[in-house]
Coordinates of C-alpha atoms and ligand atoms in Angstrom, one line a residue:
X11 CA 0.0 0.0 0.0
X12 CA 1.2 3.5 -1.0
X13 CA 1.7 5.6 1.8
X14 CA -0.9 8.5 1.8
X15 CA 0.3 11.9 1.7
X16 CA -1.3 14.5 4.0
X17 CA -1.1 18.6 4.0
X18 CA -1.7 19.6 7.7
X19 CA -3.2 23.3 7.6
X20 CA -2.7 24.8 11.5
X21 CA 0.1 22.2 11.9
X22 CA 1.1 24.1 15.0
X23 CA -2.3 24.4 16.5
X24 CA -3.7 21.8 19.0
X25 CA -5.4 20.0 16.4
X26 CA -2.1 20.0 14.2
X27 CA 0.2 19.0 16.3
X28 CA -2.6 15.9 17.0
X29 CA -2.8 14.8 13.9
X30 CA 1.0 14.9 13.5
X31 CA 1.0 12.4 16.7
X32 CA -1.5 10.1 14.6
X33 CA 0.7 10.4 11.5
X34 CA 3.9 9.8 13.1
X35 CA 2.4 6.3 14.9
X36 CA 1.8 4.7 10.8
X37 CA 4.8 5.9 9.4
X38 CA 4.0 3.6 6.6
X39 CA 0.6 4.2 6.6
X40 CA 0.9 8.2 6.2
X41 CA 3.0 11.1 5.4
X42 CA 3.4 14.3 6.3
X43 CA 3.4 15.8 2.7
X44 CA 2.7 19.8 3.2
X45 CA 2.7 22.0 6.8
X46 CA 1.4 24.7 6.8
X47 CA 1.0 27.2 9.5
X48 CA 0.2 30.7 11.0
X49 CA 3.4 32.9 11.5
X50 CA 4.8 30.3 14.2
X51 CA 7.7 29.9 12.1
X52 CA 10.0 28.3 14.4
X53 CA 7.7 25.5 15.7
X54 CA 7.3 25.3 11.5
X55 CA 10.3 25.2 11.5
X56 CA 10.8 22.1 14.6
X57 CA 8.2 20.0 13.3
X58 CA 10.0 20.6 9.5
X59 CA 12.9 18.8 10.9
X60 CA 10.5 16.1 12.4
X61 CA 8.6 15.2 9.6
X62 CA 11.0 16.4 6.5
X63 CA 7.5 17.7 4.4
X64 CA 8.3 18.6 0.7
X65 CA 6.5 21.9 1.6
X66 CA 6.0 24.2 4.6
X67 CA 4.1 27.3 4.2
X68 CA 3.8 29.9 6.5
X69 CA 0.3 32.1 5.4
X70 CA 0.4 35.0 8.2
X71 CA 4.6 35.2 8.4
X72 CA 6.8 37.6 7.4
X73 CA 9.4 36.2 4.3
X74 CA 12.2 38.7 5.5
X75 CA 13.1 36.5 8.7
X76 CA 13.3 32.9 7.7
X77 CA 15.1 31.0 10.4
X78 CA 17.8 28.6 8.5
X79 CA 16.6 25.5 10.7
X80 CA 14.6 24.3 7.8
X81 CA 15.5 21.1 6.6
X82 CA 17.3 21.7 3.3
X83 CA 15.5 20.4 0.2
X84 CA 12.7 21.9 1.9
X85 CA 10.4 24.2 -0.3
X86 CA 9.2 27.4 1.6
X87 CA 5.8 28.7 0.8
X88 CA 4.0 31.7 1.8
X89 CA 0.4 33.0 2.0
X90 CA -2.8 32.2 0.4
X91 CA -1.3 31.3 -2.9
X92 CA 1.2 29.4 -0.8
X93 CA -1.0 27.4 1.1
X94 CA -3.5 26.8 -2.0
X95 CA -0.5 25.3 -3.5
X96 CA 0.5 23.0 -0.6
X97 CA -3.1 22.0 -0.3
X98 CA -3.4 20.8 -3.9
X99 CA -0.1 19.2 -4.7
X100 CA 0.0 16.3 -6.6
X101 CA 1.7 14.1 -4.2
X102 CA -1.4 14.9 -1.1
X103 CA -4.3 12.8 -1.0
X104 CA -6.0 14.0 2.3
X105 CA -6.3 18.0 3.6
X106 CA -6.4 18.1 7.4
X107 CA -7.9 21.8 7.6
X108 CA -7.1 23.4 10.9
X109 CA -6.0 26.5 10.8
X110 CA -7.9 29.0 12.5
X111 CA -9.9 31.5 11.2
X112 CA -11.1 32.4 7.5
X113 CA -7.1 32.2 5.5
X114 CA -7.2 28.4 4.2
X115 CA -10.6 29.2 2.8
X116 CA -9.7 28.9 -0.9
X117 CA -7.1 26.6 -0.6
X118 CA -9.7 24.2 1.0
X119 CA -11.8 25.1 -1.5
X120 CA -9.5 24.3 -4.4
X121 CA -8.2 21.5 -2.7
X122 CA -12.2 20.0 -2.8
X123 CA -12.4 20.9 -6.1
X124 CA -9.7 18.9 -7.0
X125 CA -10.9 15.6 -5.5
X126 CA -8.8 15.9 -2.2
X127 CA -10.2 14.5 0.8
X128 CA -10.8 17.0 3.4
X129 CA -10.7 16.4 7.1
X130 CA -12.6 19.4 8.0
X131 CA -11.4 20.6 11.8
X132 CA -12.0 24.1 11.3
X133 CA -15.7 24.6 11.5
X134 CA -15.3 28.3 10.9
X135 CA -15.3 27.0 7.0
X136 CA -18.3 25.5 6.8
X137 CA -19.9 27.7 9.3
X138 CA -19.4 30.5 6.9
X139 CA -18.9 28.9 3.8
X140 CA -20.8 25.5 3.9
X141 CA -22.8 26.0 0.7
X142 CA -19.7 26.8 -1.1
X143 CA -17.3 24.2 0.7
X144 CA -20.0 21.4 0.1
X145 CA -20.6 22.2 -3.6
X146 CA -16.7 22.0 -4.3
X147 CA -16.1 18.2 -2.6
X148 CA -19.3 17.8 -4.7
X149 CA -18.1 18.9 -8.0
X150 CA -14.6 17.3 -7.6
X151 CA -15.9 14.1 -6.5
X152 CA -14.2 13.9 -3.1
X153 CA -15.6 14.2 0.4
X154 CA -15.4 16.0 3.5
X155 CA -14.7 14.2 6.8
X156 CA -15.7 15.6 10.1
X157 CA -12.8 16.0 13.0
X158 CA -14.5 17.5 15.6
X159 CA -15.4 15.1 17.7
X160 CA -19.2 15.5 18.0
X161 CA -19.5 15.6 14.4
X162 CA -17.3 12.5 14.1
X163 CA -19.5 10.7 16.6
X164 CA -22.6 11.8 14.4
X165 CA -20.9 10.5 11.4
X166 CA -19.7 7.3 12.8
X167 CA -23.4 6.7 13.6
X168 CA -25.3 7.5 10.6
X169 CA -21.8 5.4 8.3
X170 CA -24.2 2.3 7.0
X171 CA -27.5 3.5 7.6
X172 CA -29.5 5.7 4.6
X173 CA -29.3 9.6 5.3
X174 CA -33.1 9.5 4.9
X175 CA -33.5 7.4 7.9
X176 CA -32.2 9.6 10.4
X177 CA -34.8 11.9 12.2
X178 CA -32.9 13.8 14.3
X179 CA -29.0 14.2 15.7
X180 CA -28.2 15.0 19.4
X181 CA -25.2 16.7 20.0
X182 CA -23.6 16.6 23.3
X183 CA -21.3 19.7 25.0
X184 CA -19.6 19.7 28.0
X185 CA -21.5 22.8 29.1
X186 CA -18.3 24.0 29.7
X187 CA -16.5 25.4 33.0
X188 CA -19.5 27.5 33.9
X189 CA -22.0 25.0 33.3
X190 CA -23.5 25.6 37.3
X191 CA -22.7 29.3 37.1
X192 CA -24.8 32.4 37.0
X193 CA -25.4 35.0 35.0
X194 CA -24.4 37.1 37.7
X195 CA -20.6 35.1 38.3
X196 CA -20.3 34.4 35.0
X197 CA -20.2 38.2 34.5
X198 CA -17.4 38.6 36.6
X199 CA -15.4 35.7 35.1
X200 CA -11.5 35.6 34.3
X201 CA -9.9 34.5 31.4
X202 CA -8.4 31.8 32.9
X203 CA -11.7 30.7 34.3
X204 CA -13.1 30.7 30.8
X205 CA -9.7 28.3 30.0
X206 CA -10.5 25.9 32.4
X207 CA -12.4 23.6 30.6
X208 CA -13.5 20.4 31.9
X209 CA -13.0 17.2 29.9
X210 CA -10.8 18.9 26.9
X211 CA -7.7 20.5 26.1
X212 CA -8.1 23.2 23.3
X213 CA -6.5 26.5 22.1
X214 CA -8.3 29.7 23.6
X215 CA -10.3 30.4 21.3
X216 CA -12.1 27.6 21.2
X217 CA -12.0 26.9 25.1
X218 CA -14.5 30.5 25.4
X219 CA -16.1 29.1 22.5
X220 CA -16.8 26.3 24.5
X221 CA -17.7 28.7 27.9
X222 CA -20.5 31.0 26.1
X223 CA -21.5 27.6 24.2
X224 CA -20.7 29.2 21.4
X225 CA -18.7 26.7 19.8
X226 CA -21.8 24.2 20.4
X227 CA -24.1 26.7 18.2
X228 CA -21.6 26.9 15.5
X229 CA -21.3 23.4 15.7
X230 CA -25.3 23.0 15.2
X231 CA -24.5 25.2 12.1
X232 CA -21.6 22.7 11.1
X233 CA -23.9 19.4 11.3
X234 CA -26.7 21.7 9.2
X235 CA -24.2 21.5 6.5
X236 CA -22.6 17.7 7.1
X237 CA -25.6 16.0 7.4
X238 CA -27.9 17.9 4.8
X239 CA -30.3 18.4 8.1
X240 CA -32.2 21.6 9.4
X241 CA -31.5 23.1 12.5
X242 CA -34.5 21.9 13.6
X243 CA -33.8 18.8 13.9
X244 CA -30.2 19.1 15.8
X245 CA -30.4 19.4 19.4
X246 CA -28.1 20.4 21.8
X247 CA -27.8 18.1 25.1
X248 CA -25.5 19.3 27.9
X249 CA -23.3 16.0 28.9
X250 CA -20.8 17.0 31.1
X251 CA -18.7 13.6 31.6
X252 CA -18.0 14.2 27.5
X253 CA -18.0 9.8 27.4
X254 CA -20.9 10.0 24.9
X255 CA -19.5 12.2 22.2
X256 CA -23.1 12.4 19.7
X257 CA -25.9 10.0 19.2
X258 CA -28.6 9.8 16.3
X259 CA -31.7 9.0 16.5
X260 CA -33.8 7.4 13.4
X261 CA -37.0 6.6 12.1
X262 CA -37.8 3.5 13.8
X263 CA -36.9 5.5 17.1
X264 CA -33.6 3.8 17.6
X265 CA -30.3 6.1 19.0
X266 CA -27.1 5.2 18.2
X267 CA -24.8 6.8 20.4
X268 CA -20.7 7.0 20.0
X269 CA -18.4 6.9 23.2
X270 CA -15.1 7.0 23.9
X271 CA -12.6 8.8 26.0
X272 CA -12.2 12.3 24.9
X273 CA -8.8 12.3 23.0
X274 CA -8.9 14.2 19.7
X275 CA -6.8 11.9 18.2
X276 CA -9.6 9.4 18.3
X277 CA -11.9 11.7 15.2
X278 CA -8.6 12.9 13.4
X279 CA -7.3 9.3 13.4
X280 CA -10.9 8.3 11.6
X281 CA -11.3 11.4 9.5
X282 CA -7.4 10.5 7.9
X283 CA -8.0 6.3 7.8
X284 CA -11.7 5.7 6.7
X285 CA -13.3 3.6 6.1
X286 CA -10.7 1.6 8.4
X287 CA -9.9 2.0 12.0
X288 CA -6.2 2.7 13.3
X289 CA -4.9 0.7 16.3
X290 CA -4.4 3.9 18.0
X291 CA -3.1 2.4 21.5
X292 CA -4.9 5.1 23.7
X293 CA -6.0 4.6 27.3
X294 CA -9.7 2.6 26.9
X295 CA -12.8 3.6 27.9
X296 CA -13.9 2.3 31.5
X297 CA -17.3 2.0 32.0
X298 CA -17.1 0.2 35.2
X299 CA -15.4 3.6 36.5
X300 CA -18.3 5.8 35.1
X301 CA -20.5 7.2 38.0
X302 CA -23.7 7.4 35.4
X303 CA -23.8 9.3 32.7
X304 CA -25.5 12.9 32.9
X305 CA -27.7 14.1 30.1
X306 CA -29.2 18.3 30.9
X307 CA -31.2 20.6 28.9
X308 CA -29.5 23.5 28.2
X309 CA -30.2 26.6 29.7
X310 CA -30.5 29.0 26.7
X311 CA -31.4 32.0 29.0
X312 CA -27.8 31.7 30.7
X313 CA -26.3 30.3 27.6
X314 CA -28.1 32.6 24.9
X315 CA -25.7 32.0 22.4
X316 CA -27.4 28.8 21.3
X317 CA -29.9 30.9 20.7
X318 CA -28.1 33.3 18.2
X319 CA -26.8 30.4 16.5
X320 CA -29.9 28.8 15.6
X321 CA -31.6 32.1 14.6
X322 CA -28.6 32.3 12.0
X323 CA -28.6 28.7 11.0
X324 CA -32.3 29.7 10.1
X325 CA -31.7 32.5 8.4
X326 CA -29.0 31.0 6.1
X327 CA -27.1 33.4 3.6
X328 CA -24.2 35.2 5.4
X329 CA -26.1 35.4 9.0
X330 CA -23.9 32.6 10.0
X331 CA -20.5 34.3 8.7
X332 CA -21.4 37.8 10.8
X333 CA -22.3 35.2 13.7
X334 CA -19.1 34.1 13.7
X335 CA -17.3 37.3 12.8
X336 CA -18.6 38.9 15.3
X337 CA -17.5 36.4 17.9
X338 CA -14.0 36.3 16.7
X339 CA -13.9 39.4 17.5
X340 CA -15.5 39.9 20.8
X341 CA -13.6 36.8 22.2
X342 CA -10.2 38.0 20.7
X343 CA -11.1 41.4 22.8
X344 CA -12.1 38.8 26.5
X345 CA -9.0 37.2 25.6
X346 CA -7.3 40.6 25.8
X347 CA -8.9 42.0 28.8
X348 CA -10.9 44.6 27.3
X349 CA -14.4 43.1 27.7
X350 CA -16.3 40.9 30.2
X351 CA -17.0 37.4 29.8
X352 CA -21.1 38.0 29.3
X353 CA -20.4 41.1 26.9
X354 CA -19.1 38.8 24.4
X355 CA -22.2 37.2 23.5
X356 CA -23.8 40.1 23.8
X357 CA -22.0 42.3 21.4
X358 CA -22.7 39.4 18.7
X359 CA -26.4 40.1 19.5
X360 CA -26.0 43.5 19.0
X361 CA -24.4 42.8 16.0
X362 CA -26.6 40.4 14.6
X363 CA -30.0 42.4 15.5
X364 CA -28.6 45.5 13.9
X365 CA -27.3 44.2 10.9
X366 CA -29.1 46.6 8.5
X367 CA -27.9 44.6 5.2
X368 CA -29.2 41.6 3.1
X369 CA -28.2 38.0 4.1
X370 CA -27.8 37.2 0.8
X371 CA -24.9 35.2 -0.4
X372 CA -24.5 34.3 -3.6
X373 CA -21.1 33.7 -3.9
X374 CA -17.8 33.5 -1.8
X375 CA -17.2 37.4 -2.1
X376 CA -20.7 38.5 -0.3
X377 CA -19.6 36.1 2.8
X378 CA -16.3 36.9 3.2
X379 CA -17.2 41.1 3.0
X380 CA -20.0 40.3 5.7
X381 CA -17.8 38.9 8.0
X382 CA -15.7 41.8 7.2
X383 CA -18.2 44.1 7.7
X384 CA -19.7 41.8 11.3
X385 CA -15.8 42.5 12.5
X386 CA -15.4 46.3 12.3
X387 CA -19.4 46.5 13.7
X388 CA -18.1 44.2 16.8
X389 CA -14.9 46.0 17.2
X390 CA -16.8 49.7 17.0
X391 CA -19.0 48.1 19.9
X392 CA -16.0 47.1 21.6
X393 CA -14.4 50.0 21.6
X394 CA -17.6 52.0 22.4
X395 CA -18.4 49.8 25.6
X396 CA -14.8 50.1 26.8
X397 CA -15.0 53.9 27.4
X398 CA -18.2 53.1 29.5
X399 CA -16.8 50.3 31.8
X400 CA -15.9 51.7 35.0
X401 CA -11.9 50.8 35.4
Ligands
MG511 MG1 -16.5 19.9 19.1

């Protein structure tokens, strides 16, 4: 068996450097064929020396300072044009997309085009671009592959059964680290409060995501696209243990749930080897250990996030792209220590309820200038509600 060559975009992200792990345990299985990253040029750089890719690309970096601790032989890439390249080289069969944010866009969406297999971490592209990102793996023949985990889970139940079958999918979140909380404490929360999350280890982002629920409504948005299915028929079910990572329910009133220990490596692993498993070696599931399961409603009056998300999932177009826009933003400016924790979902609100422009999105362009246009209305609010905190 040929080995099969994989481009890691956000190959010195959490997810990145996961997959990497996976790679390097079936050296003759896979390759490491393209990384690309950020502007972390030296941990490029370290894992180039690892994994001796025939391309690195650095999209964000600056081309003046290029450490000389690349491998020679190497070929250095930069930017979009850069990464489109790596994405769609000849010698990679499988595009592990997670870099963060809105860059590997196009060169996901070439890639799709060209037949590639995508193992979609980044959510952000189908959040914003899922009509667009789902007609390209349709037109080059080739399919996308879920690596978040709940979306793995949802996919590992429905593999084998028909699509038309399915009545509803359950998605489980942690509820995060202020599942219990107030409105009132979670107003007054810290940043490494909002870190702390319970069951997983994630980048920042992501981990507030996870804290407004946030991530879970952009996630119902990503299973909209996935699994052909309205947001009607996704529900959100608070699970704190994080053992049950999705479950499906079908026609005949059956639910097929997917469990396992909450490793990351578990979804990538499947998203790079279907339809075959990989003998990943990870600690195992226990269920004699388990004190019960938990299963909650969510509370979407603490948690109105959700709430957001589904309004945009129903409102289709761009409303999902200045959704996320927005929040990008406003988490970027928690992160920094300019707004509370409860403003950030707030100021998407705000955002969101006063957009005063179409939806419509008929191609690429109108999404990407919405979120554009979601970003500078967050950061104006941001700015604005700064000069009236009290310091
Ligand atoms: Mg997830």
């Amino acid at each position: 068996m040929s080995r099969l060559g994989i481009a890691v975009l956000g190959a010195t992200g959490s997810v990145g450097r996961n997959a990497l792990d996976v790679i390097s345990r079936f050296p003759r299985r896979f390759r490491a064929a393209a990384l690309c990253a950020g502007s972390d040029i030296r941990g490029l750089a370290a894992l180039a020396r690892v994994f001796r890719p025939d391309v690195v690309c650095l999209y964000d970096g600056n081309r003046g300072r290029l450490p000389r601790e690349f491998p020679r032989g190497t070929r250095l890439l930069f930017g979009e044009e850069g990464m489109r390249e790596a994405a769609c080289a000849g010698n990679v069969d499988i595009v592990l997309a997670a870099a963060s944010g809105v860059s590997s866009i196009r060169p996901v969406l070439s890639a799709a085009r060209e037949g590639k297999r995508i193992a979609l971490a980044n959510k952000e592209l189908l959040v914003m671009a899922g009509k667009f990102v789902t007609a390209a793996a349709r037109r080059g023949k080739g399919e996308i592959l879920p690596v978040d985990s709940e979306h793995s889970a949802v996919f590992q139940a429905i593999v084998g059964h028909r699509r038309e079958d399915v009545r509803r999918i359950l998605l489980t979140a942690s509820g995060g680290p202020f599942r219990t909380h107030t409105t009132a404490r979670m107003r007054s929360a810290t940043v490494a409060q909002a870190l702390g999350h319970p069951t997983w280890r994630m980048g920042a982002k992501i981990s507030v995501d996870s804290a407004t629920l946030m991530n879970k409504g952009l996630e119902v948005i990503e299973a909209t696209w996935l699994f052909g299915l309205p947001p009607a028929r996704i529900e959100v079910v608070i699970h704190p243990q994080s053992v049950v990572h999705s479950m499906v329910e079908f026609s005949d009133g059956s639910v097929m749930a997917q469990m396992g220990i909450p490793d990351m490596r578990i979804p990538i692993g499947y998203a790079l080897s279907y339809p075959e498993r990989l003998p990943l070696e990870l600690p195992r599931l226990r269920p004699h250990r388990m004190q019960g399961l938990v299963f909650e409603r969510p509370d979407r009056k603490r948690f109105p996030a959700l709430r957001l998300a589904y309004a945009a999932a129903r409102t289709g177009g761009s409303a999902p792209a200045v959704l996320n826009g927005a929040n990008e933003e406003a988490v970027r400016a928690f992160l920094a220590g300019r707004i509370a924790f409860t403003d950030i979902v707030r100021i998407v609100d705000r955002v969101l309820s006063g957009w005063s422009e179409t939806f419509a999105a008929r191609s690429l362009q109108d999404v990407l200038a919405a979120d554009a246009q979601a970003r500078r209305e967050a950061l104006d609010r941001i700015s604005r509600q700064r000069r009236h905190r009290p310091s």
